[in-house]
JSON list of C-alpha atoms in Angstrom, two decimals:
[
{"chain": "A", "resi": 1491, "resn": "UNK", "atom": "CA", "xyz": [-81.49, -45.60, 112.93]},
{"chain": "A", "resi": 1492, "resn": "UNK", "atom": "CA", "xyz": [-83.28, -42.75, 114.63]},
{"chain": "A", "resi": 1493, "resn": "UNK", "atom": "CA", "xyz": [-86.66, -44.32, 114.64]},
{"chain": "A", "resi": 1494, "resn": "UNK", "atom": "CA", "xyz": [-88.40, -41.40, 116.34]},
{"chain": "A", "resi": 1495, "resn": "UNK", "atom": "CA", "xyz": [-87.50, -39.34, 113.26]},
{"chain": "A", "resi": 1496, "resn": "UNK", "atom": "CA", "xyz": [-88.33, -42.09, 110.79]},
{"chain": "A", "resi": 1497, "resn": "UNK", "atom": "CA", "xyz": [-84.65, -42.32, 109.88]},
{"chain": "A", "resi": 1498, "resn": "UNK", "atom": "CA", "xyz": [-84.70, -46.06, 109.38]},
{"chain": "A", "resi": 1499, "resn": "UNK", "atom": "CA", "xyz": [-81.79, -46.41, 106.97]},
{"chain": "A", "resi": 1500, "resn": "UNK", "atom": "CA", "xyz": [-78.22, -45.94, 108.20]},
{"chain": "A", "resi": 1501, "resn": "UNK", "atom": "CA", "xyz": [-76.22, -46.48, 105.04]},
{"chain": "A", "resi": 1502, "resn": "UNK", "atom": "CA", "xyz": [-76.69, -47.54, 101.45]},
{"chain": "A", "resi": 1503, "resn": "UNK", "atom": "CA", "xyz": [-74.22, -50.36, 100.89]},
{"chain": "A", "resi": 1504, "resn": "UNK", "atom": "CA", "xyz": [-74.86, -51.05, 97.21]},
{"chain": "A", "resi": 1505, "resn": "UNK", "atom": "CA", "xyz": [-77.06, -49.61, 94.52]},
{"chain": "A", "resi": 1506, "resn": "UNK", "atom": "CA", "xyz": [-77.24, -50.87, 90.95]},
{"chain": "A", "resi": 1507, "resn": "UNK", "atom": "CA", "xyz": [-79.66, -48.77, 88.94]},
{"chain": "A", "resi": 1508, "resn": "UNK", "atom": "CA", "xyz": [-79.27, -50.89, 85.82]},
{"chain": "A", "resi": 1509, "resn": "UNK", "atom": "CA", "xyz": [-79.98, -54.13, 87.66]},
{"chain": "A", "resi": 1510, "resn": "UNK", "atom": "CA", "xyz": [-82.68, -52.47, 89.77]},
{"chain": "A", "resi": 1511, "resn": "UNK", "atom": "CA", "xyz": [-81.25, -53.58, 93.11]},
{"chain": "A", "resi": 1512, "resn": "UNK", "atom": "CA", "xyz": [-80.26, -51.96, 96.39]},
{"chain": "A", "resi": 1513, "resn": "UNK", "atom": "CA", "xyz": [-78.83, -53.09, 99.72]},
{"chain": "A", "resi": 1514, "resn": "UNK", "atom": "CA", "xyz": [-78.70, -51.01, 102.89]},
{"chain": "A", "resi": 1515, "resn": "UNK", "atom": "CA", "xyz": [-77.64, -51.36, 106.51]},
{"chain": "A", "resi": 1516, "resn": "UNK", "atom": "CA", "xyz": [-79.71, -50.39, 109.49]},
{"chain": "A", "resi": 1517, "resn": "UNK", "atom": "CA", "xyz": [-79.04, -50.94, 113.17]},
{"chain": "A", "resi": 1518, "resn": "UNK", "atom": "CA", "xyz": [-81.94, -50.90, 115.57]},
{"chain": "A", "resi": 1519, "resn": "UNK", "atom": "CA", "xyz": [-81.04, -48.57, 118.46]},
{"chain": "A", "resi": 1520, "resn": "UNK", "atom": "CA", "xyz": [-80.59, -50.02, 121.91]},
{"chain": "A", "resi": 1521, "resn": "UNK", "atom": "CA", "xyz": [-82.77, -47.35, 123.42]},
{"chain": "A", "resi": 1522, "resn": "UNK", "atom": "CA", "xyz": [-85.78, -45.46, 122.14]},
{"chain": "A", "resi": 1523, "resn": "UNK", "atom": "CA", "xyz": [-88.91, -44.00, 123.64]},
{"chain": "A", "resi": 1524, "resn": "UNK", "atom": "CA", "xyz": [-90.80, -46.26, 121.24]},
{"chain": "A", "resi": 1525, "resn": "UNK", "atom": "CA", "xyz": [-89.60, -49.28, 123.20]},
{"chain": "A", "resi": 1526, "resn": "UNK", "atom": "CA", "xyz": [-91.14, -47.86, 126.35]},
{"chain": "A", "resi": 1527, "resn": "UNK", "atom": "CA", "xyz": [-94.53, -48.61, 124.88]},
{"chain": "A", "resi": 1528, "resn": "UNK", "atom": "CA", "xyz": [-93.70, -51.46, 122.51]},
{"chain": "A", "resi": 1529, "resn": "UNK", "atom": "CA", "xyz": [-93.67, -53.26, 124.85]},
{"chain": "A", "resi": 1530, "resn": "UNK", "atom": "CA", "xyz": [-93.15, -52.28, 128.51]},
{"chain": "A", "resi": 1531, "resn": "UNK", "atom": "CA", "xyz": [-90.35, -54.51, 129.76]},
{"chain": "A", "resi": 1532, "resn": "UNK", "atom": "CA", "xyz": [-90.18, -56.37, 126.44]},
{"chain": "A", "resi": 1533, "resn": "UNK", "atom": "CA", "xyz": [-88.76, -54.00, 123.82]},
{"chain": "A", "resi": 1534, "resn": "UNK", "atom": "CA", "xyz": [-89.44, -55.04, 120.23]},
{"chain": "A", "resi": 1535, "resn": "UNK", "atom": "CA", "xyz": [-88.97, -53.18, 116.96]},
{"chain": "A", "resi": 1536, "resn": "UNK", "atom": "CA", "xyz": [-92.55, -52.50, 115.75]},
{"chain": "A", "resi": 1537, "resn": "UNK", "atom": "CA", "xyz": [-93.48, -54.46, 112.66]},
{"chain": "A", "resi": 1538, "resn": "UNK", "atom": "CA", "xyz": [-94.86, -51.36, 110.96]},
{"chain": "A", "resi": 1539, "resn": "UNK", "atom": "CA", "xyz": [-91.43, -49.78, 111.26]},
{"chain": "A", "resi": 1540, "resn": "UNK", "atom": "CA", "xyz": [-89.79, -52.84, 109.75]},
{"chain": "A", "resi": 1541, "resn": "UNK", "atom": "CA", "xyz": [-92.21, -52.40, 106.85]},
{"chain": "A", "resi": 1542, "resn": "UNK", "atom": "CA", "xyz": [-91.33, -48.72, 106.68]},
{"chain": "A", "resi": 1543, "resn": "UNK", "atom": "CA", "xyz": [-87.63, -49.59, 106.60]},
{"chain": "A", "resi": 1544, "resn": "UNK", "atom": "CA", "xyz": [-88.27, -51.82, 103.57]},
{"chain": "A", "resi": 1545, "resn": "UNK", "atom": "CA", "xyz": [-90.31, -49.05, 101.95]},
{"chain": "A", "resi": 1546, "resn": "UNK", "atom": "CA", "xyz": [-87.50, -46.54, 102.53]},
{"chain": "A", "resi": 1547, "resn": "UNK", "atom": "CA", "xyz": [-84.97, -48.97, 101.07]},
{"chain": "A", "resi": 1548, "resn": "UNK", "atom": "CA", "xyz": [-87.05, -49.63, 97.97]},
{"chain": "A", "resi": 1549, "resn": "UNK", "atom": "CA", "xyz": [-87.86, -45.93, 97.82]},
{"chain": "A", "resi": 1550, "resn": "UNK", "atom": "CA", "xyz": [-84.18, -45.02, 97.46]},
{"chain": "A", "resi": 1551, "resn": "UNK", "atom": "CA", "xyz": [-83.95, -47.46, 94.58]},
{"chain": "A", "resi": 1552, "resn": "UNK", "atom": "CA", "xyz": [-86.97, -45.91, 92.86]},
{"chain": "A", "resi": 1553, "resn": "UNK", "atom": "CA", "xyz": [-85.86, -42.33, 93.43]},
{"chain": "A", "resi": 1554, "resn": "UNK", "atom": "CA", "xyz": [-82.54, -43.34, 91.90]},
{"chain": "A", "resi": 1555, "resn": "UNK", "atom": "CA", "xyz": [-84.37, -44.71, 88.87]},
{"chain": "A", "resi": 1556, "resn": "UNK", "atom": "CA", "xyz": [-85.96, -41.29, 88.43]},
{"chain": "A", "resi": 1557, "resn": "UNK", "atom": "CA", "xyz": [-82.57, -39.55, 88.83]},
{"chain": "A", "resi": 1558, "resn": "UNK", "atom": "CA", "xyz": [-84.04, -37.59, 91.73]},
{"chain": "A", "resi": 1559, "resn": "UNK", "atom": "CA", "xyz": [-86.50, -36.01, 89.33]},
{"chain": "A", "resi": 1560, "resn": "UNK", "atom": "CA", "xyz": [-89.56, -37.50, 91.00]},
{"chain": "A", "resi": 1561, "resn": "UNK", "atom": "CA", "xyz": [-90.63, -38.89, 94.33]},
{"chain": "A", "resi": 1562, "resn": "UNK", "atom": "CA", "xyz": [-91.94, -42.37, 95.14]},
{"chain": "A", "resi": 1563, "resn": "UNK", "atom": "CA", "xyz": [-94.84, -42.49, 97.60]},
{"chain": "A", "resi": 1564, "resn": "UNK", "atom": "CA", "xyz": [-95.89, -45.68, 99.33]},
{"chain": "A", "resi": 1565, "resn": "UNK", "atom": "CA", "xyz": [-99.13, -46.89, 97.76]},
{"chain": "A", "resi": 1566, "resn": "UNK", "atom": "CA", "xyz": [-99.66, -50.58, 98.47]},
{"chain": "A", "resi": 1567, "resn": "UNK", "atom": "CA", "xyz": [-98.23, -53.58, 100.28]},
{"chain": "A", "resi": 1568, "resn": "UNK", "atom": "CA", "xyz": [-98.72, -57.22, 99.42]},
{"chain": "A", "resi": 1569, "resn": "UNK", "atom": "CA", "xyz": [-97.58, -60.49, 100.86]},
{"chain": "A", "resi": 1570, "resn": "UNK", "atom": "CA", "xyz": [-96.10, -58.84, 103.93]},
{"chain": "A", "resi": 1571, "resn": "UNK", "atom": "CA", "xyz": [-94.45, -61.28, 106.27]},
{"chain": "A", "resi": 1572, "resn": "UNK", "atom": "CA", "xyz": [-92.97, -60.52, 109.68]},
{"chain": "A", "resi": 1573, "resn": "UNK", "atom": "CA", "xyz": [-91.14, -63.73, 110.39]},
{"chain": "A", "resi": 1574, "resn": "UNK", "atom": "CA", "xyz": [-89.55, -63.15, 113.75]},
{"chain": "A", "resi": 1575, "resn": "UNK", "atom": "CA", "xyz": [-89.06, -60.61, 116.51]},
{"chain": "A", "resi": 1576, "resn": "UNK", "atom": "CA", "xyz": [-86.44, -57.89, 116.21]},
{"chain": "A", "resi": 1577, "resn": "UNK", "atom": "CA", "xyz": [-84.92, -56.63, 119.44]},
{"chain": "A", "resi": 1578, "resn": "UNK", "atom": "CA", "xyz": [-82.92, -53.47, 120.20]},
{"chain": "A", "resi": 1579, "resn": "UNK", "atom": "CA", "xyz": [-79.36, -53.50, 118.90]},
{"chain": "A", "resi": 1580, "resn": "UNK", "atom": "CA", "xyz": [-80.05, -55.85, 115.98]},
{"chain": "A", "resi": 1581, "resn": "UNK", "atom": "CA", "xyz": [-78.14, -55.16, 112.77]},
{"chain": "A", "resi": 1582, "resn": "UNK", "atom": "CA", "xyz": [-80.38, -55.43, 109.74]},
{"chain": "A", "resi": 1583, "resn": "UNK", "atom": "CA", "xyz": [-79.52, -55.93, 106.10]},
{"chain": "A", "resi": 1584, "resn": "UNK", "atom": "CA", "xyz": [-82.33, -54.68, 103.90]},
{"chain": "A", "resi": 1585, "resn": "UNK", "atom": "CA", "xyz": [-82.53, -55.36, 100.17]},
{"chain": "A", "resi": 1586, "resn": "UNK", "atom": "CA", "xyz": [-84.95, -54.44, 97.44]},
{"chain": "A", "resi": 1587, "resn": "UNK", "atom": "CA", "xyz": [-85.29, -55.14, 93.76]},
{"chain": "A", "resi": 1588, "resn": "UNK", "atom": "CA", "xyz": [-87.41, -53.62, 91.07]},
{"chain": "A", "resi": 1589, "resn": "UNK", "atom": "CA", "xyz": [-90.13, -55.93, 89.77]},
{"chain": "A", "resi": 1590, "resn": "UNK", "atom": "CA", "xyz": [-91.76, -53.49, 87.38]},
{"chain": "A", "resi": 1591, "resn": "UNK", "atom": "CA", "xyz": [-91.14, -49.93, 86.24]},
{"chain": "A", "resi": 1592, "resn": "UNK", "atom": "CA", "xyz": [-94.62, -48.79, 85.26]},
{"chain": "A", "resi": 1593, "resn": "UNK", "atom": "CA", "xyz": [-95.98, -45.49, 84.02]},
{"chain": "A", "resi": 1594, "resn": "UNK", "atom": "CA", "xyz": [-96.25, -43.41, 87.18]},
{"chain": "A", "resi": 1595, "resn": "UNK", "atom": "CA", "xyz": [-95.76, -46.37, 89.47]},
{"chain": "A", "resi": 1596, "resn": "UNK", "atom": "CA", "xyz": [-93.19, -48.97, 90.43]},
{"chain": "A", "resi": 1597, "resn": "UNK", "atom": "CA", "xyz": [-93.48, -52.38, 92.02]},
{"chain": "A", "resi": 1598, "resn": "UNK", "atom": "CA", "xyz": [-90.66, -53.69, 94.17]},
{"chain": "A", "resi": 1599, "resn": "UNK", "atom": "CA", "xyz": [-89.85, -56.66, 96.35]},
{"chain": "A", "resi": 1600, "resn": "UNK", "atom": "CA", "xyz": [-88.01, -56.01, 99.58]},
{"chain": "A", "resi": 1601, "resn": "UNK", "atom": "CA", "xyz": [-86.60, -58.18, 102.35]},
{"chain": "A", "resi": 1602, "resn": "UNK", "atom": "CA", "xyz": [-84.85, -57.84, 105.71]},
{"chain": "A", "resi": 1603, "resn": "UNK", "atom": "CA", "xyz": [-82.26, -60.24, 107.08]},
{"chain": "A", "resi": 1604, "resn": "UNK", "atom": "CA", "xyz": [-80.31, -60.33, 110.33]},
{"chain": "A", "resi": 1605, "resn": "UNK", "atom": "CA", "xyz": [-77.26, -62.59, 110.58]},
{"chain": "A", "resi": 1606, "resn": "UNK", "atom": "CA", "xyz": [-78.38, -64.23, 107.34]},
{"chain": "A", "resi": 1607, "resn": "UNK", "atom": "CA", "xyz": [-81.78, -65.13, 108.71]},
{"chain": "A", "resi": 1608, "resn": "UNK", "atom": "CA", "xyz": [-84.96, -63.84, 107.06]},
{"chain": "A", "resi": 1609, "resn": "UNK", "atom": "CA", "xyz": [-86.80, -61.29, 109.18]},
{"chain": "A", "resi": 1610, "resn": "UNK", "atom": "CA", "xyz": [-89.41, -59.80, 106.90]},
{"chain": "A", "resi": 1611, "resn": "UNK", "atom": "CA", "xyz": [-90.36, -59.41, 103.24]},
{"chain": "A", "resi": 1612, "resn": "UNK", "atom": "CA", "xyz": [-93.01, -57.67, 101.20]},
{"chain": "A", "resi": 1613, "resn": "UNK", "atom": "CA", "xyz": [-94.06, -56.57, 97.75]},
{"chain": "A", "resi": 1614, "resn": "UNK", "atom": "CA", "xyz": [-94.26, -52.79, 97.76]},
{"chain": "A", "resi": 1615, "resn": "UNK", "atom": "CA", "xyz": [-95.97, -50.54, 95.23]},
{"chain": "A", "resi": 1616, "resn": "UNK", "atom": "CA", "xyz": [-95.12, -46.87, 94.88]},
{"chain": "A", "resi": 1617, "resn": "UNK", "atom": "CA", "xyz": [-96.83, -44.07, 93.06]},
{"chain": "A", "resi": 1618, "resn": "UNK", "atom": "CA", "xyz": [-94.18, -41.94, 91.40]},
{"chain": "A", "resi": 1619, "resn": "UNK", "atom": "CA", "xyz": [-95.09, -38.25, 91.36]},
{"chain": "A", "resi": 1620, "resn": "UNK", "atom": "CA", "xyz": [-93.52, -34.86, 90.99]},
{"chain": "A", "resi": 1621, "resn": "UNK", "atom": "CA", "xyz": [-91.99, -33.45, 94.14]},
{"chain": "A", "resi": 1622, "resn": "UNK", "atom": "CA", "xyz": [-94.69, -31.35, 95.84]},
{"chain": "A", "resi": 1623, "resn": "UNK", "atom": "CA", "xyz": [-92.20, -28.51, 96.11]},
{"chain": "A", "resi": 1624, "resn": "UNK", "atom": "CA", "xyz": [-88.50, -27.74, 95.83]},
{"chain": "A", "resi": 1625, "resn": "UNK", "atom": "CA", "xyz": [-87.95, -27.96, 99.57]},
{"chain": "A", "resi": 1626, "resn": "UNK", "atom": "CA", "xyz": [-88.96, -31.61, 99.64]},
{"chain": "A", "resi": 1627, "resn": "UNK", "atom": "CA", "xyz": [-86.55, -32.43, 96.86]},
{"chain": "A", "resi": 1628, "resn": "UNK", "atom": "CA", "xyz": [-83.81, -30.59, 98.73]},
{"chain": "A", "resi": 1629, "resn": "UNK", "atom": "CA", "xyz": [-84.65, -32.51, 101.90]},
{"chain": "A", "resi": 1630, "resn": "UNK", "atom": "CA", "xyz": [-84.41, -35.78, 100.01]},
{"chain": "A", "resi": 1631, "resn": "UNK", "atom": "CA", "xyz": [-81.05, -34.81, 98.56]},
{"chain": "A", "resi": 1632, "resn": "UNK", "atom": "CA", "xyz": [-79.80, -33.93, 102.03]},
{"chain": "A", "resi": 1633, "resn": "UNK", "atom": "CA", "xyz": [-81.05, -37.25, 103.36]},
{"chain": "A", "resi": 1634, "resn": "UNK", "atom": "CA", "xyz": [-79.44, -38.99, 100.42]},
{"chain": "A", "resi": 1635, "resn": "UNK", "atom": "CA", "xyz": [-76.10, -37.52, 101.44]},
{"chain": "A", "resi": 1636, "resn": "UNK", "atom": "CA", "xyz": [-76.61, -38.68, 105.03]},
{"chain": "A", "resi": 1637, "resn": "UNK", "atom": "CA", "xyz": [-77.24, -42.28, 104.02]},
{"chain": "A", "resi": 1638, "resn": "UNK", "atom": "CA", "xyz": [-74.44, -42.25, 101.46]},
{"chain": "A", "resi": 1639, "resn": "UNK", "atom": "CA", "xyz": [-76.55, -42.42, 98.34]},
{"chain": "A", "resi": 1640, "resn": "UNK", "atom": "CA", "xyz": [-73.98, -43.17, 95.61]},
{"chain": "A", "resi": 1641, "resn": "UNK", "atom": "CA", "xyz": [-74.66, -40.46, 93.06]},
{"chain": "A", "resi": 1642, "resn": "UNK", "atom": "CA", "xyz": [-72.14, -42.15, 90.76]},
{"chain": "A", "resi": 1643, "resn": "UNK", "atom": "CA", "xyz": [-74.63, -45.00, 90.44]},
{"chain": "A", "resi": 1644, "resn": "UNK", "atom": "CA", "xyz": [-76.92, -42.64, 88.53]},
{"chain": "A", "resi": 1645, "resn": "UNK", "atom": "CA", "xyz": [-74.25, -42.10, 85.92]},
{"chain": "A", "resi": 1646, "resn": "UNK", "atom": "CA", "xyz": [-73.41, -45.80, 85.79]},
{"chain": "A", "resi": 1647, "resn": "UNK", "atom": "CA", "xyz": [-77.04, -46.89, 85.49]},
{"chain": "B", "resi": 980, "resn": "UNK", "atom": "CA", "xyz": [-105.47, -68.10, 71.96]},
{"chain": "B", "resi": 981, "resn": "UNK", "atom": "CA", "xyz": [-107.69, -65.77, 73.96]},
{"chain": "B", "resi": 982, "resn": "UNK", "atom": "CA", "xyz": [-108.52, -62.33, 72.72]},
{"chain": "B", "resi": 983, "resn": "UNK", "atom": "CA", "xyz": [-107.14, -59.17, 74.22]},
{"chain": "B", "resi": 984, "resn": "UNK", "atom": "CA", "xyz": [-110.52, -58.53, 75.81]},
{"chain": "B", "resi": 985, "resn": "UNK", "atom": "CA", "xyz": [-110.67, -61.96, 77.40]},
{"chain": "B", "resi": 986, "resn": "UNK", "atom": "CA", "xyz": [-107.21, -61.51, 78.87]},
{"chain": "B", "resi": 987, "resn": "UNK", "atom": "CA", "xyz": [-108.01, -58.05, 80.22]},
{"chain": "B", "resi": 988, "resn": "UNK", "atom": "CA", "xyz": [-111.39, -59.12, 81.58]},
{"chain": "B", "resi": 989, "resn": "UNK", "atom": "CA", "xyz": [-109.84, -62.10, 83.34]},
{"chain": "B", "resi": 990, "resn": "UNK", "atom": "CA", "xyz": [-107.18, -59.84, 84.86]},
{"chain": "B", "resi": 991, "resn": "UNK", "atom": "CA", "xyz": [-109.84, -57.43, 86.13]},
{"chain": "B", "resi": 992, "resn": "UNK", "atom": "CA", "xyz": [-111.96, -60.25, 87.51]},
{"chain": "B", "resi": 993, "resn": "UNK", "atom": "CA", "xyz": [-109.04, -61.76, 89.40]},
{"chain": "B", "resi": 994, "resn": "UNK", "atom": "CA", "xyz": [-107.46, -58.52, 90.55]},
{"chain": "B", "resi": 995, "resn": "UNK", "atom": "CA", "xyz": [-110.61, -56.76, 91.71]},
{"chain": "B", "resi": 996, "resn": "UNK", "atom": "CA", "xyz": [-112.77, -59.75, 92.59]},
{"chain": "B", "resi": 997, "resn": "UNK", "atom": "CA", "xyz": [-115.43, -58.72, 90.10]},
{"chain": "B", "resi": 998, "resn": "UNK", "atom": "CA", "xyz": [-117.64, -61.46, 88.60]},
{"chain": "B", "resi": 999, "resn": "UNK", "atom": "CA", "xyz": [-116.25, -62.20, 85.16]},
{"chain": "B", "resi": 1000, "resn": "UNK", "atom": "CA", "xyz": [-119.67, -62.26, 83.50]},
{"chain": "B", "resi": 1001, "resn": "UNK", "atom": "CA", "xyz": [-120.35, -58.66, 84.52]},
{"chain": "B", "resi": 1002, "resn": "UNK", "atom": "CA", "xyz": [-117.30, -57.40, 82.64]},
{"chain": "B", "resi": 1003, "resn": "UNK", "atom": "CA", "xyz": [-118.29, -56.39, 79.11]},
{"chain": "B", "resi": 1004, "resn": "UNK", "atom": "CA", "xyz": [-116.44, -54.72, 76.24]},
{"chain": "B", "resi": 1005, "resn": "UNK", "atom": "CA", "xyz": [-118.60, -51.65, 76.76]},
{"chain": "B", "resi": 1006, "resn": "UNK", "atom": "CA", "xyz": [-117.90, -51.51, 80.52]},
{"chain": "B", "resi": 1007, "resn": "UNK", "atom": "CA", "xyz": [-116.19, -48.41, 81.82]},
{"chain": "B", "resi": 1008, "resn": "UNK", "atom": "CA", "xyz": [-113.55, -49.58, 84.24]},
{"chain": "B", "resi": 1009, "resn": "UNK", "atom": "CA", "xyz": [-114.12, -46.69, 86.64]},
{"chain": "B", "resi": 1010, "resn": "UNK", "atom": "CA", "xyz": [-117.76, -45.75, 86.24]},
{"chain": "B", "resi": 1011, "resn": "UNK", "atom": "CA", "xyz": [-119.29, -49.17, 85.62]},
{"chain": "B", "resi": 1012, "resn": "UNK", "atom": "CA", "xyz": [-116.91, -51.53, 87.40]},
{"chain": "B", "resi": 1013, "resn": "UNK", "atom": "CA", "xyz": [-115.97, -49.18, 90.25]},
{"chain": "B", "resi": 1014, "resn": "UNK", "atom": "CA", "xyz": [-112.23, -49.72, 89.90]},
{"chain": "B", "resi": 1015, "resn": "UNK", "atom": "CA", "xyz": [-110.27, -47.01, 91.70]},
{"chain": "B", "resi": 1016, "resn": "UNK", "atom": "CA", "xyz": [-106.88, -45.68, 90.71]},
{"chain": "B", "resi": 1017, "resn": "UNK", "atom": "CA", "xyz": [-104.96, -47.86, 93.14]},
{"chain": "B", "resi": 1018, "resn": "UNK", "atom": "CA", "xyz": [-106.64, -51.04, 91.97]},
{"chain": "B", "resi": 1019, "resn": "UNK", "atom": "CA", "xyz": [-106.00, -49.93, 88.42]},
{"chain": "B", "resi": 1020, "resn": "UNK", "atom": "CA", "xyz": [-102.27, -49.97, 89.16]},
{"chain": "B", "resi": 1021, "resn": "UNK", "atom": "CA", "xyz": [-102.56, -53.69, 89.87]},
{"chain": "B", "resi": 1022, "resn": "UNK", "atom": "CA", "xyz": [-104.47, -54.13, 86.63]},
{"chain": "B", "resi": 1023, "resn": "UNK", "atom": "CA", "xyz": [-101.91, -52.09, 84.70]},
{"chain": "B", "resi": 1024, "resn": "UNK", "atom": "CA", "xyz": [-99.10, -54.19, 86.20]},
{"chain": "B", "resi": 1025, "resn": "UNK", "atom": "CA", "xyz": [-100.83, -57.40, 85.14]},
{"chain": "B", "resi": 1026, "resn": "UNK", "atom": "CA", "xyz": [-101.56, -56.04, 81.66]},
{"chain": "B", "resi": 1027, "resn": "UNK", "atom": "CA", "xyz": [-97.98, -54.81, 81.24]},
{"chain": "B", "resi": 1028, "resn": "UNK", "atom": "CA", "xyz": [-96.73, -58.28, 82.17]},
{"chain": "B", "resi": 1029, "resn": "UNK", "atom": "CA", "xyz": [-99.25, -60.19, 80.07]},
{"chain": "B", "resi": 1030, "resn": "UNK", "atom": "CA", "xyz": [-98.64, -58.19, 76.91]},
{"chain": "B", "resi": 1031, "resn": "UNK", "atom": "CA", "xyz": [-95.03, -57.10, 77.40]},
{"chain": "B", "resi": 1032, "resn": "UNK", "atom": "CA", "xyz": [-95.96, -53.43, 77.14]},
{"chain": "B", "resi": 1033, "resn": "UNK", "atom": "CA", "xyz": [-96.04, -50.33, 79.35]},
{"chain": "B", "resi": 1034, "resn": "UNK", "atom": "CA", "xyz": [-99.46, -48.73, 79.46]},
{"chain": "B", "resi": 1035, "resn": "UNK", "atom": "CA", "xyz": [-98.82, -44.96, 79.34]},
{"chain": "B", "resi": 1036, "resn": "UNK", "atom": "CA", "xyz": [-101.05, -44.21, 82.30]},
{"chain": "B", "resi": 1037, "resn": "UNK", "atom": "CA", "xyz": [-99.41, -40.91, 83.11]},
{"chain": "B", "resi": 1038, "resn": "UNK", "atom": "CA", "xyz": [-99.87, -39.62, 79.58]},
{"chain": "B", "resi": 1039, "resn": "UNK", "atom": "CA", "xyz": [-103.51, -40.72, 79.54]},
{"chain": "B", "resi": 1040, "resn": "UNK", "atom": "CA", "xyz": [-104.20, -39.13, 82.91]},
{"chain": "B", "resi": 1041, "resn": "UNK", "atom": "CA", "xyz": [-102.58, -35.90, 81.80]},
{"chain": "B", "resi": 1042, "resn": "UNK", "atom": "CA", "xyz": [-104.64, -35.82, 78.61]},
{"chain": "B", "resi": 1043, "resn": "UNK", "atom": "CA", "xyz": [-107.85, -36.35, 80.57]},
{"chain": "B", "resi": 1044, "resn": "UNK", "atom": "CA", "xyz": [-106.90, -33.69, 83.13]},
{"chain": "B", "resi": 1045, "resn": "UNK", "atom": "CA", "xyz": [-106.08, -31.26, 80.33]},
{"chain": "B", "resi": 1046, "resn": "UNK", "atom": "CA", "xyz": [-109.42, -31.90, 78.63]},
{"chain": "B", "resi": 1047, "resn": "UNK", "atom": "CA", "xyz": [-107.73, -33.34, 75.55]},
{"chain": "B", "resi": 1048, "resn": "UNK", "atom": "CA", "xyz": [-109.32, -36.75, 76.02]},
{"chain": "B", "resi": 1049, "resn": "UNK", "atom": "CA", "xyz": [-112.18, -38.35, 77.88]},
{"chain": "B", "resi": 1050, "resn": "UNK", "atom": "CA", "xyz": [-111.93, -41.22, 80.30]},
{"chain": "B", "resi": 1051, "resn": "UNK", "atom": "CA", "xyz": [-114.11, -43.23, 77.90]},
{"chain": "B", "resi": 1052, "resn": "UNK", "atom": "CA", "xyz": [-111.31, -43.18, 75.34]},
{"chain": "B", "resi": 1053, "resn": "UNK", "atom": "CA", "xyz": [-109.01, -45.05, 77.71]},
{"chain": "B", "resi": 1054, "resn": "UNK", "atom": "CA", "xyz": [-111.13, -46.80, 80.30]},
{"chain": "B", "resi": 1055, "resn": "UNK", "atom": "CA", "xyz": [-114.02, -48.29, 78.33]},
{"chain": "B", "resi": 1056, "resn": "UNK", "atom": "CA", "xyz": [-112.63, -51.78, 77.97]},
{"chain": "B", "resi": 1057, "resn": "UNK", "atom": "CA", "xyz": [-113.03, -52.15, 74.22]},
{"chain": "B", "resi": 1058, "resn": "UNK", "atom": "CA", "xyz": [-111.14, -48.87, 73.80]},
{"chain": "B", "resi": 1059, "resn": "UNK", "atom": "CA", "xyz": [-108.52, -49.96, 76.31]},
{"chain": "B", "resi": 1060, "resn": "UNK", "atom": "CA", "xyz": [-108.07, -53.23, 74.39]},
{"chain": "B", "resi": 1061, "resn": "UNK", "atom": "CA", "xyz": [-107.68, -51.35, 71.10]},
{"chain": "B", "resi": 1062, "resn": "UNK", "atom": "CA", "xyz": [-104.92, -49.30, 72.69]},
{"chain": "B", "resi": 1063, "resn": "UNK", "atom": "CA", "xyz": [-103.27, -52.43, 74.08]},
{"chain": "B", "resi": 1064, "resn": "UNK", "atom": "CA", "xyz": [-103.33, -53.98, 70.62]},
{"chain": "B", "resi": 1065, "resn": "UNK", "atom": "CA", "xyz": [-101.75, -50.81, 69.27]},
{"chain": "B", "resi": 1066, "resn": "UNK", "atom": "CA", "xyz": [-98.97, -50.89, 71.85]},
{"chain": "B", "resi": 1067, "resn": "UNK", "atom": "CA", "xyz": [-98.32, -54.57, 71.13]},
{"chain": "B", "resi": 1068, "resn": "UNK", "atom": "CA", "xyz": [-98.17, -53.88, 67.40]},
{"chain": "B", "resi": 1069, "resn": "UNK", "atom": "CA", "xyz": [-95.85, -50.92, 67.94]},
{"chain": "B", "resi": 1070, "resn": "UNK", "atom": "CA", "xyz": [-93.55, -53.08, 70.05]},
{"chain": "B", "resi": 1071, "resn": "UNK", "atom": "CA", "xyz": [-93.29, -55.66, 67.28]},
{"chain": "B", "resi": 1072, "resn": "UNK", "atom": "CA", "xyz": [-92.80, -53.09, 64.51]}
]
């Protein structure tokens, strides 16, 4: 993770387009300027960033469903639960599954675990839209390479 | 067995916290009931699930934006229900 740059996913571990599931790894850094303020002397991973990490995980699943033709944008959150504190250095396993592939939107369910224990979960809705421009699509493809997006999964799905 | 309208009206009432008795077949979901596009996604999700269909929202939006259709054709509830019935019939054909 480089949380200052919103890089909250380290590696995609598994992606099954046909089944509509994804699993990623993410390790909370031991040091970050964010921890200087959240909270002084008591560093905790901000809950909003845990939510963002679930949104990014589910987002990779949805962008895969579109074959990188369109972009999912976070639209709504439901039933968000932040079950316990996450401290620097924690290894997270984040999963998401597709609940519904709608027309121009998708609804997913995502969850975070650490050492098999539930950390957070949420239902996440995305609007699916055209990329605003070619540069954003290119940036997403570059990010996909960084996190090991398995392009073969697109062919298999 | 409830009618398509009853099912849709109940979904709207529950999803948007709108009194059920104010939801009429002639109600326009946007102009009369004040449902915005994000809330309509929740309604579309519930309708898709209830009827086993996929409302073609993108196609409808495009047609309205292109001036090929009016919002009344899709978002007045009796018209919406007619289209739902059509999608259900097409699925079973």
